[in-house]
């Protein structure tokens, strides 16, 4: 027979672990299904596990390494009695109370746990190019977050790949630091909105490399250049840059909830009046329900909201 918990939290980035801290301090003994370390996209700790220095998380005047910050979140959650299991939710049934969550591969067998409330904090992953050198140099010149890492490229020449609003927004932000930003786009027309295009075209520090794809990221311990191929002519060359920002879109980690929770057209979970999802008793926080801000501190804030909403829900239902 499976255990019925008050709160099960799926995901262990800043949102999930903040929810765990609050739920644990409310004596709700939350169980956190923190994911598995096997994949780079949804390993325990979320996207901060893939970054190096984090300088914009309030309270850390001198910055902190992403993995260390997440270890501190974990320790704080555990200190108040949150139980963390290094497993992945492979299937959920949110159609009736108590909700059921499976962790066996393929979602087979009995549910691993049942719960009165579920907090979904599975995050989003940046889409990556999948070219040689990209993975190895992630956090060492390859970045997916200009807000987080732009500061490290003061006076340097860098590149951004992508042609949508994200790429242009990242590029415009990066011109505050970098001396030159090359936007590499695989077509001749941008997908981004007109206003963003106008701003980017008007910025003297931004240049465009059209009809080009990045075929490799070069460098031993940090980025020294990117290999480019012109898709029209096939010509190849190396562009010397010390940073590459990959801005080709994000994908929320919502597959396991498909068909059970309302999502927008991009797959982000819709939340209402705080962190409530379309299913009573299920709450969502962090990047999985936020395609706009996607910062550690906003994720943590929404994790706090989800725990308080779950606590109030349990109270209203006689717990
Ligand atoms: P997006 O609109 O899907 O654009 C992704 C871009 O990356 C496209 O230009 C695409 O090229 C390119 N791309 C995709 N896969 C690629 C690959 N493997 N190699 C090279 N290039 C690749 O994604 P987004 O820019 O993240 O924006 C997502 C949504 O958020 C959009 O609705 C956007 O308007 C919104 N957003 C708004 C703002 C704002 O208003 N300030 C800021 C950020 C995002 P193609 O064009 O050839 O497909």
Coordinates of C-alpha atoms in Angstrom, one line a residue, residues 11-261:
X11 CA 11.3 19.1 -9.1
X12 CA 14.2 20.4 -7.1
X13 CA 15.3 23.7 -8.6
X14 CA 14.9 27.0 -6.7
X15 CA 11.1 26.7 -7.0
X16 CA 10.7 23.2 -5.8
X17 CA 13.2 23.5 -2.9
X18 CA 11.8 26.8 -1.7
X19 CA 8.4 25.2 -1.7
X20 CA 10.0 22.3 0.3
X21 CA 11.5 24.7 2.9
X22 CA 8.1 26.4 3.4
X23 CA 6.1 23.2 3.4
X24 CA 8.5 21.6 5.8
X25 CA 8.4 24.6 8.2
X26 CA 4.6 24.3 8.1
X27 CA 5.0 20.7 9.4
X28 CA 3.7 19.2 6.2
X29 CA 6.6 16.7 5.8
X30 CA 6.9 17.3 2.1
X31 CA 8.4 14.6 -0.2
X32 CA 10.5 16.1 -3.0
X33 CA 11.0 14.0 -6.1
X34 CA 14.1 15.7 -7.1
X35 CA 14.8 14.0 -10.5
X36 CA 17.7 11.9 -11.6
X37 CA 21.2 13.0 -12.3
X38 CA 21.4 11.0 -15.5
X39 CA 20.3 13.7 -17.9
X40 CA 21.7 17.3 -18.3
X41 CA 18.3 18.8 -18.8
X42 CA 16.5 17.8 -15.7
X43 CA 19.1 16.7 -13.2
X44 CA 18.4 17.4 -9.6
X45 CA 18.9 21.1 -8.8
X46 CA 17.6 22.4 -12.1
X47 CA 19.4 24.7 -14.4
X48 CA 21.6 26.3 -11.8
X49 CA 23.5 23.0 -11.7
X50 CA 24.6 23.9 -15.2
X51 CA 25.9 27.4 -14.3
X52 CA 29.1 28.6 -12.6
X53 CA 29.0 31.9 -10.8
X54 CA 25.7 33.3 -9.8
X55 CA 25.9 37.0 -8.9
X56 CA 22.3 38.1 -8.9
X57 CA 20.8 35.9 -6.2
X58 CA 20.2 38.4 -3.4
X59 CA 22.1 37.8 -0.2
X60 CA 25.3 36.6 -1.8
X61 CA 27.4 39.8 -2.1
X62 CA 30.4 38.1 -3.6
X63 CA 28.4 35.6 -5.8
X64 CA 28.1 31.9 -5.4
X65 CA 28.5 28.9 -7.6
X66 CA 25.2 27.6 -9.0
X67 CA 25.7 24.0 -7.7
X68 CA 26.7 25.3 -4.2
X69 CA 23.6 27.5 -4.1
X70 CA 21.4 24.5 -4.8
X71 CA 23.2 22.4 -2.2
X72 CA 22.3 25.1 0.3
X73 CA 18.7 25.1 -0.8
X74 CA 18.7 21.3 -0.3
X75 CA 20.3 21.4 3.1
X76 CA 17.9 24.0 4.3
X77 CA 14.9 22.0 3.1
X78 CA 16.3 18.8 4.7
X79 CA 17.0 20.7 8.0
X80 CA 13.3 21.3 8.4
X81 CA 12.3 17.7 7.6
X82 CA 11.7 17.6 3.9
X83 CA 12.4 14.2 2.4
X84 CA 14.3 14.2 -0.8
X85 CA 14.3 11.3 -3.2
X86 CA 16.6 11.1 -6.2
X87 CA 13.9 9.8 -8.5
X88 CA 11.9 11.1 -11.4
X89 CA 8.1 11.2 -11.7
X90 CA 7.4 9.0 -14.6
X91 CA 3.6 9.2 -14.5
X92 CA 1.0 11.0 -12.5
X93 CA -2.8 10.6 -12.1
X94 CA -4.4 13.9 -11.1
X95 CA -7.9 12.8 -12.0
X96 CA -9.0 12.0 -8.4
X97 CA -8.0 12.4 -4.8
X98 CA -5.5 11.4 -3.5
X99 CA -3.3 12.1 -6.5
X100 CA -0.9 9.3 -7.5
X101 CA 2.7 9.6 -8.7
X102 CA 4.8 6.8 -10.2
X103 CA 8.5 6.8 -10.3
X104 CA 9.3 3.4 -11.9
X105 CA 10.6 3.6 -15.5
X106 CA 7.7 3.8 -17.9
X107 CA 5.3 4.5 -15.0
X108 CA 4.6 0.8 -14.5
X109 CA 3.4 -1.0 -11.3
X110 CA 2.0 0.6 -8.2
X111 CA 2.2 4.4 -7.6
X112 CA 5.3 5.3 -5.5
X113 CA 3.3 7.8 -3.5
X114 CA -0.1 9.3 -3.3
X115 CA -0.7 12.9 -2.1
X116 CA -3.4 15.3 -1.2
X117 CA -1.6 18.2 -2.9
X118 CA 1.1 18.2 -5.6
X119 CA 3.4 21.1 -6.3
X120 CA 4.8 21.0 -9.9
X121 CA 8.2 22.6 -10.1
X122 CA 9.8 20.7 -13.0
X123 CA 11.3 23.8 -14.6
X124 CA 12.1 24.4 -18.2
X125 CA 15.2 23.6 -20.2
X126 CA 17.0 25.8 -22.8
X127 CA 17.0 24.2 -26.2
X128 CA 20.6 23.6 -27.1
X129 CA 22.3 23.4 -30.5
X130 CA 23.8 19.9 -29.9
X131 CA 27.1 20.8 -31.5
X132 CA 30.6 19.6 -30.4
X133 CA 32.0 21.6 -27.6
X134 CA 28.7 23.1 -26.5
X135 CA 28.1 20.8 -23.5
X136 CA 31.7 20.8 -22.4
X137 CA 32.0 24.6 -22.4
X138 CA 28.6 25.3 -20.8
X139 CA 29.3 27.6 -17.9
X140 CA 32.8 28.3 -19.4
X141 CA 31.8 30.8 -22.1
X142 CA 28.7 29.0 -23.3
X143 CA 25.6 30.4 -21.6
X144 CA 21.9 30.3 -21.9
X145 CA 21.3 33.4 -19.8
X146 CA 22.5 36.9 -20.6
X147 CA 21.0 38.4 -17.4
X148 CA 23.1 35.9 -15.4
X149 CA 26.4 35.9 -17.3
X150 CA 26.6 39.0 -19.4
X151 CA 28.6 40.8 -16.8
X152 CA 31.5 38.4 -17.3
X153 CA 32.0 39.5 -20.9
X154 CA 32.9 43.2 -20.3
X155 CA 34.8 44.6 -23.3
X156 CA 34.8 41.2 -25.1
X157 CA 33.5 40.0 -28.5
X158 CA 30.8 37.5 -28.2
X159 CA 28.0 35.8 -30.2
X160 CA 24.4 35.0 -29.8
X161 CA 22.7 32.3 -31.8
X162 CA 19.0 32.6 -32.7
X163 CA 16.6 34.9 -34.5
X164 CA 13.7 35.2 -32.2
X165 CA 12.8 37.8 -29.5
X166 CA 15.0 36.0 -26.9
X167 CA 18.1 36.2 -29.1
X168 CA 17.6 39.9 -29.8
X169 CA 16.7 40.7 -26.2
X170 CA 19.8 38.8 -25.0
X171 CA 22.0 40.5 -27.6
X172 CA 20.7 44.0 -26.7
X173 CA 21.3 43.3 -23.0
X174 CA 24.8 42.0 -23.8
X175 CA 25.8 45.2 -25.6
X176 CA 25.9 46.8 -22.1
X177 CA 29.0 44.7 -21.5
X178 CA 30.5 43.3 -24.7
X179 CA 32.3 45.4 -27.2
X180 CA 30.7 43.5 -30.1
X181 CA 27.8 41.1 -30.3
X182 CA 27.4 38.9 -33.5
X183 CA 24.0 37.5 -33.9
X184 CA 24.2 34.2 -35.8
X185 CA 20.9 33.3 -37.5
X186 CA 20.2 30.4 -39.8
X187 CA 18.0 32.4 -42.2
X188 CA 17.9 35.9 -43.7
X189 CA 14.8 37.0 -41.9
X190 CA 14.4 37.3 -38.2
X191 CA 11.5 35.8 -36.3
X192 CA 11.6 38.5 -33.7
X193 CA 9.0 41.2 -33.3
X194 CA 9.5 44.4 -35.4
X195 CA 10.3 46.6 -32.4
X196 CA 13.1 44.3 -31.3
X197 CA 14.4 44.1 -34.8
X198 CA 14.5 47.9 -35.1
X199 CA 16.3 48.2 -31.8
X200 CA 18.9 45.5 -32.8
X201 CA 19.5 47.1 -36.2
X202 CA 20.0 50.5 -34.6
X203 CA 22.6 49.2 -32.1
X204 CA 26.1 49.9 -33.3
X205 CA 27.5 47.0 -31.3
X206 CA 25.4 44.4 -32.9
X207 CA 26.3 42.8 -36.2
X208 CA 24.4 40.0 -38.0
X209 CA 25.7 36.8 -39.6
X210 CA 22.9 35.7 -41.8
X211 CA 22.2 32.2 -43.3
X212 CA 24.8 30.8 -40.9
X213 CA 24.8 27.9 -38.4
X214 CA 27.2 27.2 -35.6
X215 CA 28.8 23.8 -36.2
X216 CA 31.1 23.7 -33.2
X217 CA 32.2 25.6 -30.1
X218 CA 36.0 25.9 -29.8
X219 CA 38.3 26.2 -26.8
X220 CA 40.0 24.0 -24.2
X221 CA 38.9 25.4 -20.9
X222 CA 36.9 28.4 -22.1
X223 CA 35.4 29.5 -25.4
X224 CA 37.9 30.9 -28.0
X225 CA 35.7 30.8 -31.0
X226 CA 32.8 29.3 -32.9
X227 CA 32.9 27.4 -36.1
X228 CA 30.3 28.7 -38.6
X229 CA 28.9 27.3 -41.8
X230 CA 27.1 29.4 -44.4
X231 CA 24.1 27.4 -45.3
X232 CA 23.9 28.9 -48.8
X233 CA 27.5 28.5 -50.0
X234 CA 28.7 25.8 -47.5
X235 CA 31.7 28.0 -46.7
X236 CA 33.2 27.4 -43.3
X237 CA 35.1 29.7 -41.0
X238 CA 35.9 30.3 -37.3
X239 CA 34.6 33.5 -35.6
X240 CA 36.9 34.4 -32.7
X241 CA 34.6 35.1 -29.7
X242 CA 35.0 34.4 -26.0
X243 CA 31.3 33.7 -25.4
X244 CA 28.4 32.1 -27.1
X245 CA 24.8 32.7 -25.8
X246 CA 22.4 30.1 -27.1
X247 CA 18.9 31.7 -27.4
X248 CA 16.9 29.3 -29.6
X249 CA 14.0 28.9 -27.2
X250 CA 13.0 27.0 -24.1
X251 CA 11.0 23.9 -23.5
X252 CA 9.0 23.5 -20.3
X253 CA 9.4 20.0 -18.6
X254 CA 5.7 19.1 -18.7
X255 CA 5.5 15.9 -20.7
X256 CA 4.4 13.9 -17.6
X257 CA 1.5 16.3 -17.0
X258 CA 0.2 16.4 -20.6
X259 CA -3.5 16.1 -20.9
X260 CA -4.0 16.5 -17.1
X261 CA -3.1 20.2 -16.5

